[in-house]
Coordinates of C-alpha atoms in Angstrom, one line a residue:
Chain M
M27 CA -120.0 3.3 -32.4
P28 CA -121.9 1.0 -34.6
P29 CA -119.8 0.1 -37.8
T30 CA -116.3 -0.4 -36.3
S31 CA -117.4 -2.2 -33.1
V32 CA -119.4 -4.6 -35.1
A33 CA -116.7 -5.1 -37.5
K34 CA -114.3 -5.8 -34.6
L35 CA -116.5 -8.2 -32.8
R36 CA -117.0 -10.1 -36.1
T37 CA -113.4 -10.5 -36.9
W38 CA -112.7 -11.7 -33.4
D39 CA -115.5 -14.4 -33.8
T40 CA -114.2 -15.7 -37.1
V41 CA -110.6 -15.6 -36.3
G42 CA -111.4 -17.4 -33.1
T43 CA -109.4 -15.2 -30.6
P44 CA -110.7 -15.4 -27.2
L45 CA -113.2 -12.7 -26.5
S46 CA -112.2 -10.2 -23.7
V47 CA -114.6 -9.9 -21.0
S48 CA -115.9 -6.6 -22.0
A49 CA -116.3 -7.7 -25.5
Y50 CA -118.1 -10.8 -24.3
L51 CA -120.4 -8.4 -22.2
A52 CA -121.0 -6.2 -25.3
R53 CA -121.9 -9.1 -27.3
S54 CA -124.5 -10.4 -24.8
H55 CA -125.7 -6.8 -24.5
K56 CA -127.0 -7.2 -27.9
Y57 CA -129.7 -9.5 -26.6
L58 CA -130.0 -8.1 -23.2
L59 CA -130.9 -4.8 -24.9
L60 CA -133.6 -6.5 -27.0
L61 CA -135.1 -8.1 -24.0
P62 CA -137.6 -5.3 -23.0
L63 CA -138.9 -5.1 -26.4
A64 CA -139.3 -8.9 -26.7
L65 CA -141.0 -9.2 -23.4
F66 CA -143.3 -6.2 -24.0
L67 CA -144.3 -7.4 -27.5
S68 CA -144.9 -11.0 -26.4
V69 CA -146.6 -10.4 -23.1
F70 CA -148.8 -7.2 -24.0
F71 CA -149.3 -7.7 -27.8
V72 CA -149.0 -11.4 -29.1
M73 CA -150.3 -13.0 -25.9
P74 CA -153.5 -10.9 -25.7
L75 CA -154.2 -11.6 -29.3
A76 CA -153.8 -15.3 -28.7
W77 CA -156.0 -14.9 -25.7
L78 CA -158.6 -13.0 -27.7
F79 CA -158.8 -15.9 -30.3
R80 CA -159.4 -18.3 -27.2
V81 CA -162.1 -16.1 -25.6
S82 CA -163.9 -16.0 -28.9
F83 CA -164.6 -19.6 -28.6
Y84 CA -166.2 -19.3 -25.1
A85 CA -169.8 -19.5 -24.5
H86 CA -172.0 -16.4 -23.6
G87 CA -172.2 -15.8 -19.8
G88 CA -175.8 -15.1 -20.3
A89 CA -176.0 -12.2 -17.8
S90 CA -178.7 -9.8 -19.1
G91 CA -178.5 -7.7 -16.0
F92 CA -181.9 -8.5 -14.7
G93 CA -182.1 -10.8 -11.7
V94 CA -178.6 -12.1 -12.3
S95 CA -176.5 -11.4 -9.2
Q96 CA -173.2 -12.2 -10.6
V97 CA -172.2 -10.6 -14.0
R98 CA -170.3 -13.3 -16.0
Y99 CA -168.5 -11.9 -19.2
Y100 CA -168.0 -15.3 -20.5
I101 CA -168.2 -19.0 -19.3
P102 CA -164.6 -20.3 -18.7
N103 CA -163.5 -23.7 -20.0
T104 CA -166.1 -24.0 -22.6
F105 CA -165.5 -24.5 -26.3
T106 CA -168.1 -23.5 -28.9
F107 CA -168.2 -22.3 -32.6
H108 CA -171.4 -20.5 -31.8
N109 CA -170.1 -17.1 -32.0
Y110 CA -168.6 -17.4 -35.4
A111 CA -171.6 -19.4 -36.6
L112 CA -173.9 -16.6 -35.5
F113 CA -171.7 -13.9 -37.0
F114 CA -171.7 -15.5 -40.4
T115 CA -175.3 -16.6 -40.5
D116 CA -177.1 -13.5 -38.9
R117 CA -178.2 -11.0 -41.4
Y118 CA -177.3 -8.2 -39.1
F119 CA -173.7 -9.2 -38.6
R120 CA -173.3 -9.9 -42.3
H121 CA -174.6 -6.5 -43.1
T122 CA -172.2 -4.9 -40.7
L123 CA -169.4 -6.9 -42.2
F124 CA -170.0 -5.9 -45.8
F125 CA -170.7 -2.3 -44.8
T126 CA -167.3 -2.2 -42.9
M127 CA -165.5 -3.3 -46.0
E128 CA -167.6 -0.9 -48.2
L129 CA -166.7 2.0 -45.9
A130 CA -163.0 1.0 -45.8
L131 CA -163.0 1.1 -49.6
I132 CA -164.8 4.5 -50.0
V133 CA -162.5 6.0 -47.3
T134 CA -159.5 4.7 -48.8
V135 CA -160.3 6.1 -52.2
V136 CA -161.3 9.4 -50.9
T137 CA -158.2 9.8 -48.7
M138 CA -155.9 8.8 -51.4
A139 CA -157.6 11.2 -53.9
L140 CA -157.3 14.0 -51.5
A141 CA -153.9 13.2 -49.8
Y142 CA -151.7 12.5 -53.1
P143 CA -152.4 15.8 -54.7
F144 CA -151.9 17.7 -51.5
A145 CA -148.8 15.9 -50.7
Y146 CA -147.5 16.8 -54.2
Y147 CA -148.5 20.5 -53.5
I148 CA -146.4 20.4 -50.2
Y149 CA -143.6 18.7 -52.0
K150 CA -143.6 21.6 -54.7
A151 CA -144.1 24.4 -52.2
T152 CA -141.4 27.0 -51.1
P153 CA -139.5 25.8 -47.9
K154 CA -141.3 28.3 -45.7
L155 CA -144.8 27.3 -47.0
K156 CA -143.7 23.7 -46.8
L157 CA -143.0 23.9 -43.1
L158 CA -146.2 25.8 -42.3
L159 CA -148.2 23.2 -44.3
L160 CA -146.4 20.3 -42.6
V161 CA -147.3 21.8 -39.2
L162 CA -150.9 22.2 -40.4
V163 CA -151.1 18.6 -41.4
I164 CA -149.7 17.3 -38.0
L165 CA -152.0 19.6 -36.0
P166 CA -155.2 17.4 -36.1
K167 CA -153.1 14.5 -35.0
L168 CA -151.8 16.5 -31.9
S169 CA -155.5 17.1 -30.9
N170 CA -158.0 14.5 -29.6
M171 CA -159.9 12.7 -32.3
L172 CA -163.1 13.5 -30.2
V173 CA -162.3 17.1 -30.6
L174 CA -162.2 16.9 -34.3
I175 CA -165.4 14.9 -34.7
Y176 CA -167.2 17.2 -32.2
G177 CA -165.9 20.1 -34.4
L178 CA -167.1 18.5 -37.5
Q179 CA -170.6 17.8 -35.9
I180 CA -171.0 21.5 -35.1
L181 CA -169.8 22.4 -38.6
L182 CA -172.1 20.1 -40.4
G183 CA -175.2 20.1 -38.2
N184 CA -178.6 21.6 -39.1
A185 CA -177.7 24.9 -37.4
G186 CA -174.2 24.5 -38.3
I187 CA -172.1 27.0 -40.1
I188 CA -172.2 25.5 -43.5
N189 CA -176.1 25.3 -43.4
Q190 CA -176.3 29.0 -42.0
L191 CA -174.0 30.1 -44.8
L192 CA -176.2 28.2 -47.5
S193 CA -179.5 29.6 -46.1
V194 CA -177.9 33.2 -46.0
L195 CA -176.9 32.9 -49.5
G196 CA -180.3 31.7 -50.3
V197 CA -179.0 28.6 -52.0
V198 CA -181.4 26.3 -49.9
A199 CA -184.7 27.0 -48.2
S200 CA -184.4 24.3 -45.5
P201 CA -181.2 23.0 -43.9
V202 CA -179.4 20.2 -45.9
P203 CA -179.0 17.0 -43.9
L204 CA -175.1 16.9 -43.7
V205 CA -174.7 14.8 -40.7
H206 CA -175.7 11.3 -39.7
N207 CA -175.4 10.0 -43.2
L208 CA -172.6 8.2 -45.1
F209 CA -171.1 11.5 -46.3
S210 CA -170.4 12.7 -42.7
V211 CA -169.1 9.4 -41.7
V212 CA -166.6 9.3 -44.6
L213 CA -165.7 12.9 -44.0
G214 CA -165.0 12.2 -40.3
K215 CA -162.8 9.0 -40.9
V216 CA -160.9 10.6 -43.7
L217 CA -160.0 13.6 -41.4
L218 CA -158.7 11.1 -38.8
I219 CA -156.5 9.2 -41.2
I220 CA -155.3 11.7 -43.9
P221 CA -152.6 13.4 -41.8
Y222 CA -150.6 10.1 -41.8
T223 CA -151.4 9.5 -45.5
I224 CA -150.1 12.9 -46.5
L225 CA -147.0 12.6 -44.5
V226 CA -145.9 9.3 -45.9
I227 CA -146.6 10.4 -49.4
T228 CA -144.7 13.7 -48.8
A229 CA -141.8 11.7 -47.3
T230 CA -141.8 9.4 -50.5
L231 CA -141.8 12.2 -52.9
H232 CA -138.8 13.8 -51.1
T233 CA -136.8 10.6 -51.4
L234 CA -137.0 10.9 -55.3
D235 CA -134.2 12.3 -57.3
P236 CA -135.2 15.8 -58.5
A237 CA -132.8 15.3 -61.3
L238 CA -134.9 12.9 -63.1
A239 CA -137.9 15.3 -63.3
D240 CA -135.5 18.1 -64.5
A241 CA -134.0 15.8 -67.2
S242 CA -137.5 15.1 -68.4
K243 CA -138.5 18.7 -68.5
G244 CA -135.1 19.5 -70.2
M245 CA -135.9 17.1 -72.8
G246 CA -139.1 18.8 -73.7
A247 CA -141.8 16.9 -71.7
T248 CA -144.6 19.1 -70.4
P249 CA -145.0 19.2 -66.6
A250 CA -148.0 17.0 -66.8
R251 CA -146.3 14.4 -68.9
T252 CA -143.2 14.6 -66.4
F253 CA -145.5 13.9 -63.4
F254 CA -147.5 11.1 -64.9
E255 CA -144.5 9.3 -66.5
I256 CA -141.7 10.1 -64.0
T257 CA -142.9 11.2 -60.5
L258 CA -146.0 9.3 -60.2
P259 CA -144.6 5.8 -61.1
L260 CA -141.5 6.4 -58.9
S261 CA -143.6 7.3 -55.9
L262 CA -145.8 4.3 -56.3
P263 CA -144.1 1.9 -53.8
G264 CA -144.3 4.6 -51.0
T265 CA -147.9 5.3 -52.1
L266 CA -148.8 1.7 -51.8
V267 CA -147.6 1.7 -48.2
A268 CA -149.7 4.7 -47.5
L269 CA -152.6 2.8 -49.1
L270 CA -152.1 -0.1 -46.8
I271 CA -152.0 2.0 -43.8
T272 CA -155.0 4.0 -44.9
M273 CA -157.0 1.0 -45.5
I274 CA -156.1 -0.7 -42.3
W275 CA -157.2 2.3 -40.2
A276 CA -160.3 2.6 -42.3
L277 CA -161.3 -1.0 -41.4
G278 CA -161.1 0.1 -37.7
A279 CA -163.4 3.0 -38.0
F280 CA -165.3 3.4 -34.8
V281 CA -165.6 7.0 -33.5
S282 CA -166.7 8.5 -36.8
P283 CA -169.6 6.0 -37.5
S284 CA -170.7 6.1 -33.8
I285 CA -170.9 9.9 -33.6
L286 CA -171.5 11.1 -37.4
G287 CA -173.4 7.9 -38.4
N288 CA -176.8 6.2 -37.8
P289 CA -177.5 2.6 -36.8
D290 CA -177.5 1.6 -40.5
L291 CA -173.9 2.9 -40.8
H292 CA -172.4 0.8 -38.0
T293 CA -169.1 -1.0 -38.5
L294 CA -167.6 -4.0 -36.9
A295 CA -165.4 -1.7 -34.7
V296 CA -168.7 -0.2 -33.2
E297 CA -170.1 -3.7 -32.7
V298 CA -167.1 -4.8 -30.6
P299 CA -167.7 -2.6 -27.6
K300 CA -171.5 -2.8 -28.1
Q301 CA -171.3 -6.6 -27.6
T302 CA -168.8 -6.3 -24.8
F303 CA -170.3 -3.5 -22.8
E304 CA -173.9 -3.3 -23.6
N305 CA -174.7 -7.1 -24.2
V306 CA -171.9 -8.1 -21.6
N307 CA -170.9 -10.8 -24.1
W308 CA -167.1 -10.7 -24.2
A309 CA -166.8 -13.9 -26.2
M310 CA -168.9 -12.4 -29.1
G311 CA -167.0 -9.0 -28.9
S312 CA -163.7 -11.1 -29.2
A313 CA -165.1 -13.0 -32.1
V314 CA -165.9 -9.8 -34.0
A315 CA -162.6 -8.2 -33.0
F316 CA -161.0 -11.4 -34.4
V317 CA -162.9 -11.1 -37.6
M318 CA -161.5 -7.6 -37.9
L319 CA -158.0 -8.8 -37.4
S320 CA -158.3 -11.3 -40.1
L321 CA -159.5 -8.7 -42.5
V322 CA -156.3 -6.8 -41.6
F323 CA -154.3 -9.8 -42.2
V324 CA -155.7 -10.3 -45.6
L325 CA -154.9 -6.8 -46.4
V326 CA -151.3 -7.3 -45.4
L327 CA -151.0 -10.4 -47.4
I328 CA -152.4 -8.6 -50.5
Y329 CA -149.8 -5.8 -49.9
N330 CA -147.0 -8.3 -49.6
W331 CA -148.1 -10.1 -52.8
L332 CA -148.1 -6.7 -54.6
H333 CA -145.0 -5.7 -53.1
H334 CA -143.0 -8.6 -54.4
S335 CA -144.7 -9.2 -57.7
R336 CA -143.0 -7.7 -60.6
L337 CA -145.5 -5.0 -61.4
P338 CA -144.7 -2.2 -63.9
W339 CA -143.7 0.3 -61.4
H340 CA -140.9 -1.9 -60.0
M341 CA -139.3 -2.1 -63.2
R342 CA -139.6 1.6 -63.9
S343 CA -138.2 2.5 -60.5
G344 CA -135.2 0.1 -61.2
R345 CA -135.9 -2.5 -58.5
Chain Z
M7 CA -155.0 27.1 -69.6
R8 CA -152.0 26.4 -67.4
Q9 CA -152.8 29.4 -65.3
V10 CA -156.4 28.1 -64.5
G11 CA -154.9 24.8 -63.6
R12 CA -152.5 26.2 -61.3
L13 CA -155.4 28.4 -59.7
I14 CA -157.5 25.2 -59.2
F15 CA -154.5 23.5 -57.5
H16 CA -154.0 26.5 -55.1
L17 CA -157.8 26.5 -54.3
F18 CA -157.7 22.7 -53.7
A19 CA -154.8 23.2 -51.2
L20 CA -156.8 26.0 -49.5
G21 CA -159.7 23.7 -49.3
M22 CA -157.6 21.1 -47.6
V23 CA -156.2 23.5 -45.1
A24 CA -159.7 24.5 -44.3
Y25 CA -160.9 20.8 -43.9
L26 CA -157.9 20.1 -41.6
L27 CA -158.2 23.2 -39.4
L28 CA -161.9 24.1 -39.2
P29 CA -163.0 21.4 -36.9
I30 CA -160.4 22.2 -34.3
V31 CA -160.9 25.9 -34.7
I32 CA -164.8 25.5 -34.2
A33 CA -164.4 23.3 -31.3
V34 CA -162.1 25.8 -29.5
L35 CA -164.3 28.7 -30.4
V36 CA -167.5 27.1 -29.1
S37 CA -165.9 26.5 -25.7
F38 CA -165.9 30.2 -25.0
T39 CA -169.5 30.7 -25.3
P40 CA -171.6 32.2 -22.5
S41 CA -174.7 30.4 -23.8
R42 CA -176.2 26.9 -23.0
F43 CA -176.3 26.1 -26.7
I44 CA -173.5 25.1 -29.0
E45 CA -172.9 28.1 -31.2
I46 CA -170.0 30.4 -32.2
P47 CA -169.9 33.1 -29.4
T48 CA -170.2 36.7 -30.0
T49 CA -169.0 37.5 -26.4
F50 CA -166.2 35.7 -24.7
S51 CA -166.8 33.8 -21.4
L52 CA -164.9 31.3 -19.4
K53 CA -168.2 29.9 -18.0
W54 CA -167.8 26.4 -19.2
Y55 CA -164.2 26.2 -18.1
R56 CA -165.2 27.3 -14.5
E57 CA -167.9 24.6 -14.6
F58 CA -165.1 22.0 -15.8
L59 CA -162.9 23.0 -12.9
E60 CA -165.8 22.7 -10.4
D61 CA -166.9 19.4 -11.4
T62 CA -165.1 16.6 -9.5
R63 CA -165.8 13.9 -12.1
W64 CA -164.1 15.9 -14.9
M65 CA -161.1 16.9 -12.7
N66 CA -160.6 13.3 -11.6
G67 CA -160.6 12.4 -15.2
F68 CA -158.0 15.1 -15.9
W69 CA -155.7 13.7 -13.3
N70 CA -156.3 10.1 -14.3
S71 CA -155.0 11.4 -17.8
V72 CA -151.9 12.7 -16.3
Y73 CA -151.2 9.6 -14.3
V74 CA -151.8 7.3 -17.3
S75 CA -149.5 9.4 -19.7
G76 CA -146.7 9.3 -16.9
F77 CA -146.9 5.5 -16.8
T78 CA -146.8 5.5 -20.8
I79 CA -143.7 7.7 -21.0
V80 CA -141.8 5.6 -18.6
I81 CA -142.8 2.1 -20.3
S82 CA -142.3 3.5 -23.9
F83 CA -139.1 5.0 -23.0
V84 CA -137.5 2.0 -21.4
V85 CA -138.8 -0.3 -24.3
G86 CA -137.9 2.2 -27.1
L87 CA -134.5 3.2 -25.9
T88 CA -133.1 -0.3 -25.2
A89 CA -134.5 -1.5 -28.5
A90 CA -133.0 1.6 -30.4
L91 CA -129.6 1.1 -28.8
S92 CA -129.6 -2.5 -29.8
F93 CA -130.6 -1.7 -33.4
A94 CA -128.3 1.2 -33.8
R95 CA -125.0 -0.5 -32.5
Y96 CA -125.3 -4.3 -33.2
E97 CA -125.8 -6.3 -36.4
L98 CA -129.1 -8.3 -35.7
K99 CA -130.4 -11.4 -37.3
W100 CA -133.6 -10.9 -38.9
R101 CA -133.1 -7.2 -38.6
T102 CA -135.8 -6.1 -41.1
G103 CA -138.2 -8.6 -39.7
L104 CA -137.7 -7.5 -36.1
Y105 CA -138.1 -3.9 -37.0
T106 CA -141.3 -4.4 -38.8
L107 CA -142.6 -6.6 -36.0
A108 CA -141.6 -3.8 -33.4
L109 CA -143.7 -1.2 -35.5
T110 CA -146.7 -3.6 -36.0
P111 CA -148.8 -2.4 -32.9
V112 CA -149.0 1.1 -34.4
F113 CA -150.8 -0.4 -37.4
T114 CA -153.3 -2.5 -35.4
P115 CA -156.7 -0.8 -35.1
A116 CA -157.3 0.4 -31.6
V117 CA -160.6 -1.5 -31.1
I118 CA -158.6 -4.9 -31.7
L119 CA -155.9 -3.9 -29.2
G120 CA -158.5 -2.7 -26.7
M121 CA -160.5 -5.8 -26.9
S122 CA -157.6 -8.1 -26.5
L123 CA -156.0 -6.2 -23.8
L124 CA -159.4 -6.1 -22.0
A125 CA -159.8 -9.9 -21.9
F126 CA -156.1 -10.4 -21.2
S127 CA -155.8 -7.8 -18.3
H128 CA -159.1 -9.2 -16.9
K129 CA -157.4 -12.5 -16.9
L130 CA -154.2 -11.2 -15.3
G131 CA -156.2 -9.1 -12.8
L132 CA -154.8 -5.8 -14.2
W133 CA -158.3 -4.5 -15.2
G134 CA -159.1 -1.3 -13.6
T135 CA -155.5 -0.2 -13.0
Y136 CA -153.8 2.8 -14.6
L137 CA -151.1 0.4 -15.5
S138 CA -153.4 -1.4 -18.0
I139 CA -154.3 1.7 -19.8
A140 CA -150.7 2.8 -19.9
I141 CA -149.6 -0.5 -21.5
A142 CA -152.1 -0.2 -24.1
H143 CA -151.0 3.5 -24.9
S144 CA -147.4 2.3 -24.7
L145 CA -148.1 -0.2 -27.7
W146 CA -148.7 3.0 -29.8
A147 CA -146.0 5.2 -28.2
Y148 CA -142.9 3.1 -28.0
P149 CA -142.6 2.5 -31.8
L150 CA -142.3 6.2 -32.2
V151 CA -139.8 6.5 -29.4
F152 CA -137.9 3.5 -30.9
M153 CA -137.9 5.1 -34.5
V154 CA -136.7 8.7 -33.3
L155 CA -134.1 7.5 -31.0
K156 CA -132.7 4.9 -33.6
V157 CA -132.4 7.5 -36.1
S158 CA -130.5 9.9 -33.6
L159 CA -128.2 7.2 -32.4
E160 CA -127.2 6.1 -35.9
G161 CA -126.4 9.7 -36.7
L162 CA -123.8 9.8 -33.7
D163 CA -120.1 9.9 -34.6
P164 CA -118.6 6.5 -33.4
S165 CA -115.3 8.2 -32.6
I166 CA -116.8 10.2 -29.6
E167 CA -117.8 7.1 -27.9
E168 CA -114.6 5.4 -28.7
A169 CA -112.6 8.4 -27.3
A170 CA -114.5 8.2 -24.0
R171 CA -113.9 4.3 -23.8
G172 CA -110.2 5.0 -24.7
M173 CA -109.9 7.4 -21.8
G174 CA -111.2 4.5 -19.5
A175 CA -114.9 5.5 -19.1
R176 CA -117.1 2.5 -18.3
P177 CA -119.9 1.7 -20.8
W178 CA -122.6 2.9 -18.4
R179 CA -120.7 6.2 -17.7
T180 CA -120.2 6.6 -21.4
F181 CA -123.7 6.1 -22.1
Y182 CA -124.8 8.6 -19.2
E183 CA -122.3 11.4 -19.9
I184 CA -121.7 11.1 -23.5
I185 CA -124.6 9.6 -25.4
L186 CA -127.5 10.6 -23.5
P187 CA -126.6 14.3 -23.6
L188 CA -126.1 14.1 -27.4
I189 CA -129.5 12.4 -28.1
A190 CA -131.3 14.6 -25.5
P191 CA -133.4 16.4 -28.1
S192 CA -134.6 13.1 -29.6
V193 CA -135.4 11.9 -26.0
L194 CA -137.4 15.0 -25.5
V195 CA -139.3 14.4 -28.8
G196 CA -139.9 10.6 -28.0
I197 CA -141.3 11.8 -24.5
L198 CA -143.4 14.4 -26.1
F199 CA -145.0 11.9 -28.6
S200 CA -145.7 9.5 -25.8
F201 CA -147.4 12.1 -23.7
I202 CA -149.5 13.5 -26.8
I203 CA -150.5 9.9 -27.7
S204 CA -151.5 8.9 -24.3
V205 CA -153.5 12.1 -23.3
N206 CA -155.4 12.0 -26.6
E207 CA -155.9 8.2 -27.0
F208 CA -159.5 7.3 -26.6
V209 CA -160.6 4.0 -27.9
M210 CA -158.3 1.8 -25.7
A211 CA -159.1 3.9 -22.8
L212 CA -162.8 3.2 -23.4
F213 CA -162.2 -0.6 -23.2
L214 CA -159.7 -0.6 -20.3
G215 CA -160.9 2.4 -18.2
T216 CA -163.2 1.9 -15.2
V217 CA -164.9 4.5 -13.1
E218 CA -161.9 4.8 -11.0
T219 CA -159.4 5.2 -13.9
E220 CA -161.4 6.9 -16.6
T221 CA -159.4 9.3 -18.6
L222 CA -160.7 12.7 -20.0
P223 CA -161.5 11.4 -23.4
R224 CA -163.4 8.6 -22.0
I225 CA -165.6 11.1 -20.0
I226 CA -166.2 13.1 -23.1
W227 CA -167.3 10.2 -25.1
P228 CA -170.8 9.5 -23.5
T229 CA -171.2 13.3 -23.1
L230 CA -170.6 13.7 -26.9
R231 CA -173.0 10.9 -27.9
Y232 CA -176.0 11.9 -25.6
T233 CA -175.9 15.3 -24.0
L234 CA -174.4 17.8 -26.2
T235 CA -173.3 21.0 -24.1
P236 CA -170.5 23.5 -24.6
L237 CA -168.9 21.7 -21.5
V238 CA -167.7 19.1 -23.9
A239 CA -166.0 21.9 -25.9
A240 CA -164.4 23.2 -22.7
A241 CA -163.0 19.7 -21.9
S242 CA -161.7 19.5 -25.4
G243 CA -160.2 22.8 -24.9
V244 CA -158.3 21.6 -21.7
L245 CA -157.1 18.7 -23.6
M246 CA -155.6 21.0 -26.2
L247 CA -154.2 23.3 -23.8
L248 CA -152.5 20.4 -22.1
T249 CA -150.9 19.4 -25.5
V250 CA -149.8 23.0 -26.2
V251 CA -148.3 23.6 -22.7
V252 CA -146.1 20.5 -23.1
L253 CA -145.2 21.4 -26.6
L254 CA -144.2 24.9 -25.5
L255 CA -142.3 23.4 -22.5
A256 CA -140.4 21.1 -24.9
A257 CA -139.5 24.0 -27.2
W258 CA -138.4 26.1 -24.1
L259 CA -136.2 23.3 -22.8
M260 CA -134.8 22.8 -26.3
N261 CA -133.8 26.5 -26.5
L262 CA -132.5 26.3 -22.9
R263 CA -130.2 23.5 -23.9
K264 CA -128.9 25.5 -26.8
L265 CA -128.3 28.5 -24.4
V266 CA -126.2 26.2 -22.0
E267 CA -124.2 24.9 -24.9
F268 CA -123.6 28.4 -26.1
S269 CA -122.6 29.8 -22.7
R270 CA -120.1 26.9 -22.4
G271 CA -118.6 27.9 -25.7

């Protein structure tokens, strides 16, 4: 009963009539009901991130596994900038950092280039086909990401179906290396993200008023002109959200580079568990994770700036 | 010219469907091979599924996945439902900000969540418990429960609840007997989402799982990296089967509800 009860509570408040017991309870419920969310978010999301930041300044425990009886993940009560200094001076880490950003950019461009036309195709499809396509889009997200990557690996491998097909057709003499290179890493990561991107853009397109496109066509504009001058600009705000989500997840690429990549194609996300579990250096792992978090934060800031700045599409969509 | 453009568009869509579907289809097909090698089988065999069922490590992983998803459903349901109730019926200060904050964990890369929760749950002494993994999965699951239930609660006719109150029902009873049955389909969808997220989530489980609590995807991981056998495909098949069974169960429950409503008139 949202609107009426809120209205009542509000008038009572302003008029100053004493609240009845049940109304008082209802008013405190408001905060009581928010309590689980507030507790869960602060204890298991905000506090762990704050702790991550602290751990990233700890010194390395130094347990390499040989002759060390007690494994220490880090040395408590220390404070050092060593982890960050190493990160920004070491060539290996710098290379990983730049490759992560490069990969995120490539993955985002490919995802958007594939997702937007496909979302538009779904938008234009008949209701029955639309439902079928939406189910197909969600399907990869209902299955395990490892299953998807495994399937891709089989598909792209030297003895995989694509290479077999190519050699049967006589296109190539020896198998084309399709896996363990940038191509397969991008293909894998795009597959893991694109269902969300397609869904967000499809949802955006469905919020547009179809009368606008009809009017444009009615006034004699070609379908292409209608698309580029009406539909595309109007869908840009939602597409920008899809772009942000895509880029954030692309920055966190982990499974795809690990399985479909090679050591030259490792990202920060691959480095975090490597430092943490293989080198037993939780402090360094935390530092790398915190650098990732900062990158995400910068993206959100850029998005906010774009969202609030008066770019052409905002004027056209009447904001 | 326009015909050609349309044909290219259809072909593009077909290619996208193939891209989205082929990896899953291939992985499932391979799981039915009788051979030791990864290949599309010409004869059907359940050999690798039998091997999966007879291996205690894989079976332990299966049960660990089930336990963790159970905890995840409970946590994300409690957090998601209370938050949705609060958002749907009260005017809140900083509503938009709170809403965005509530959804933030979904958009945080799993590696960051995994690393921060590893360090934190180690500090709290939670590392190595089912609960620590379930908490991590809930960070991704509760926002979905919250969104689905919020939409459903906002769509309710306020007069129904007022009628119940007017007839003297206490708030708790009104909730239990009037609101809950009305939002039952969304509750089911929320539970389903939580389950699917938890059973399939891998990265956070990699950070937080230990030998005692490792979930199925976490056991698949090293096998996928180092020893490729069709057993991985069978394990993937089991995961998919688990998801499909729960989906069908939900569909069946929904229909059952409709039947009950129908028989009541």
